[in-house]
Amino acid sequence: MRRMYMVLAAFLMTALAFSQETITGTIVDGETSDPLPGASIVVKGTTKGATTDFDGKFSLNVAEGSGTLVISYMGYVTKNVAFKKGGSIGTIALAPDAEQLGEVIVVGSGLIDLATDRQTPIAVSTIGVAEIQAKVGSQDVTMTLVNTPSVYVAGQSGGFGDTEIRVRGFEQDNTAFLLNGQPINGMEDGKMYWSNWSGISDIANGIQIQRGLGSSKLAISSVGGTVNFVTKTTDMREGGFVSAGIANDNYIKTTVGYNTGVGEKGFGASVMLSHWQGDGYSNGTFGEGQTYFISLGYKLNDAHNFNFLITGAPQYHDQHYTERISEYQEYGMLYNGNYGYLNGEYLTQRRNYYHKPVANLNWDWTIDDTSSLSTVLYASWGRGGGTGSYGNSPGYISNSITDQGLIDWDAVADYNDGITDGIGVGSSYYGSAIRASVNNHKWFGLVTNYSKEINENLTYNLGADLRTYTGSHFRQLVNLLGLNGFDESASEQYPDGYIVSSTFKPSAWSSLFDYADEDERIAYDYDERINYGGVFGQLEYAKDAYSLFVQGSVSNQSHVRWDRYQYTEAEEESETINNTGYNIKGGGSYAINNQNKFYVNAGYYSRQPYHDNIYLNYANDVNPLTENEKILGLEAGYTFSTSNFNARLDVYRTSWKDRVVSSSDTDDFGAIIYETDEGVEQLHSGAELSLDARPLPNLKLTGFLSVGDWKYVGDAVTTERDEDRNVLSTDVEDVDGGEVGGAAQTTFGLGFDYEFIERMSLDANYRYYDKLYADVGAVKSNIELPSFGLLDAGVSYRMLLGKNDGKSLLFRFNVNNVLNEEYISKMTSNYEAEAGDETYKGINTSNYVYFGNGTTWNFSLRYKF
């Protein structure tokens, strides 16, 4: 009898095994198409389930002939997928559960160079929309990248939008920033001014930072890496949201968005508006701004998809520059010497204001099953500038600095009362006023990419990148402080002189149309045009365990300058300069198995100099030291992954020769001094380790470590200029072996995200910075700043409202720098401490620094309907 039971049990087990079927599939992020490792797949009504591996893939045996899979991932909307039999359910995209505008029609996919576009790996980190919205709060969007290897963000206390980000030790003009495939680095100097892009955190679907060579197919040559901002487009379903937030220092923000959904005829629209304002962390750093976003989509048929988008973020913010450590010690850690009071009312000397509407039209054409064409036509119009002193600055006027280190504007007005006829002379520093340095531009461009699958293993891309840019730079008066005007007798085109008395409000909205005519401009007045054309291509072969790729591009830039202030009308146009550049990169990867993969990449760039480095002294003279910069990048990496753990190791070596770097500092009287280092070589090498694990379905652990060795090689030619672009000094210096400053060369971090109650989670991140040196350009001996560590934490809770209608209420609370660490985030001088000098943690207190923000907080509510 016992033997019969055993035979029966074996039969039943065999029958059950044969009746089971295998279901496979891939789970990805619906916004960036990145795989979601550790996603949970459960057969509804049972406890049978599986989790995805590092590539987002899963395999699940089921006994049922049909049913429903419940697919979930912390931070994403749970999705139910029906199955009827075994086999693949394909790729399932999960939408982030804090998405700003809901499900989107993805456009421009052939232009947005995400890492998934190429099978050969690169050093990459991706931040989804849920994390962006949860953690930005009142901070710049750059702060979403701080928990990634070899990334350093400084200047948080300088004012809204005044942070700067460095990747692998390279400044912002050496990292390529793209918005939906559209280049957005400044055409003149390659820099990023984040206040102009304050709305990105509102409209972003995701951010991907590619360190080093990256996967960008464009004809651009980034040294540090490439950052892709992927924005929302037209929503497919009807709905919307309302959100409100508050933070330290009287910060408030409100946002509303609505989507019509896509109708039967293929049309749809999505709109978002937001407003923010706050006092700023440091004294005298008030700010206010708005964001608008309008997206119109039209799906003509299965082959053609169009989307028109316009967005902008008009803003103003008062600025705080680096101060001496001794001044912070005397006046407090929130000290800012850029403001004071006139007749009892607040008045700042330094205000940034800007409005940069951006519009683009995307067309995606699916030509056939193996080929497609993606094109974006874009335009932007920038208007605005920054204010400062004109004539005799307050620091040079008797009794104009109070005992609190602030500007006594009443004393400045009294000084102006003594000016003959109330007419100042700017070139003679006679009289005092507030001016604005205006930077207006218009920029038009087109990027197009054709993709063709030759066979299942071989794919190629061909494309073009065309841009034309015109910039206009001049100064205009903002506040005469009691004067009647200024005598502008220095202009070559007005040799008899003219009196300027018109003033213009430093407002982001009014600056679109209200700015000085040519006969109302002061100090300087010039335009410049930059035309850029490039072609690029990529060929990739992938089969079984290995892949190979090669990319290349060639481009030409032309530059011309018109100076209406320093030259007569007949001589105002400069020589036209043409520069050709190119880059080529290639690499390969080999997967030993599903868990282990190796890669190696190499690239060489010959990059044209930026416009601001071509013409000397902000005049029409061509800089003889300027030549193409030469960049050689080598990198290799290894990844190990399982269903709930993955680790990545990347190593790199980047040589950058014949480069030009500019920096600025402030003197004892608050005036800005510009420094340019030319002909310098930098050599950056290092290693980066990133880890993430999901030991429990509701617990995610992360970690990173980056160790860099960044040094200067050879000699540097250093030129100092004042705010009016006058040369103060020129020097040749041996900088060989000097440490590159401005970013921490050693960093590590740990973090977790734990859903301890359904739909309620707690997260925290700790990061530590070491080997941070002064940001003073190329020097032989550089001062190392004290190491520091920061802890951020937050809690989220989502309350569901109604059943199956998508309504919810999300609560989010953040605390940054929980332990209130006091630290120097940036130093713009290099004064060694000598015997008898006052010091702060070993640093001479005469040095100019930014201290990092102390403990800050923000709280937000978001209603989705």
Tab-separated table of C-alpha atoms in Angstrom, residues 101 104-105 107 112 179-180 182 197 203-205 229-235 268 270-272 291-298 306-312 356-363 376-381:
chain	number	residue	atom	x	y	z
A	101	LEU	CA	2.015	64.603	-16.475
A	104	VAL	CA	3.488	60.145	-22.335
A	105	ILE	CA	3.899	59.738	-26.050
A	107	VAL	CA	8.950	61.453	-29.212
A	112	ILE	CA	17.801	61.149	-27.159
A	179	LEU	CA	17.401	68.563	-23.626
A	180	ASN	CA	15.512	65.878	-25.583
A	182	GLN	CA	18.942	69.342	-28.212
A	197	TRP	CA	16.796	76.110	-16.599
A	203	ILE	CA	9.041	68.891	-16.692
A	204	ALA	CA	11.679	66.138	-16.566
A	205	ASN	CA	10.763	62.501	-17.172
A	229	PHE	CA	17.362	65.684	-19.673
A	230	VAL	CA	14.325	63.859	-21.039
A	231	THR	CA	11.172	65.962	-20.737
A	232	LYS	CA	7.515	65.078	-20.919
A	233	THR	CA	5.546	65.376	-24.106
A	234	THR	CA	1.833	65.121	-24.829
A	235	ASP	CA	-0.133	62.956	-22.393
A	268	GLY	CA	-3.759	65.978	-27.636
A	270	SER	CA	-0.679	68.937	-22.022
A	271	VAL	CA	-0.170	72.146	-20.052
A	272	MET	CA	1.712	72.880	-16.827
A	291	THR	CA	7.661	77.712	-15.265
A	292	TYR	CA	5.349	77.158	-18.197
A	293	PHE	CA	5.073	74.062	-20.369
A	294	ILE	CA	2.774	73.503	-23.341
A	295	SER	CA	2.939	70.335	-25.419
A	296	LEU	CA	0.783	69.630	-28.473
A	297	GLY	CA	0.863	66.153	-29.960
A	298	TYR	CA	-0.477	64.705	-33.183
A	306	PHE	CA	4.591	64.893	-34.247
A	307	ASN	CA	4.978	66.900	-31.067
A	308	PHE	CA	5.358	70.643	-30.559
A	309	LEU	CA	6.642	71.838	-27.210
A	310	ILE	CA	7.323	75.267	-25.747
A	311	THR	CA	8.650	75.841	-22.263
A	312	GLY	CA	10.344	78.565	-20.280
A	356	LYS	CA	14.734	81.843	-22.091
A	357	PRO	CA	11.716	80.449	-23.977
A	358	VAL	CA	12.573	77.195	-25.762
A	359	ALA	CA	10.447	75.680	-28.525
A	360	ASN	CA	10.938	72.482	-30.484
A	361	LEU	CA	9.080	70.454	-33.075
A	362	ASN	CA	9.743	66.699	-33.083
A	363	TRP	CA	8.944	64.391	-35.969
A	376	VAL	CA	13.893	67.977	-33.990
A	377	LEU	CA	13.751	71.602	-35.113
A	378	TYR	CA	14.324	73.950	-32.174
A	379	ALA	CA	14.665	77.602	-31.259
A	380	SER	CA	15.359	79.634	-28.131
A	381	TRP	CA	15.336	83.340	-27.352
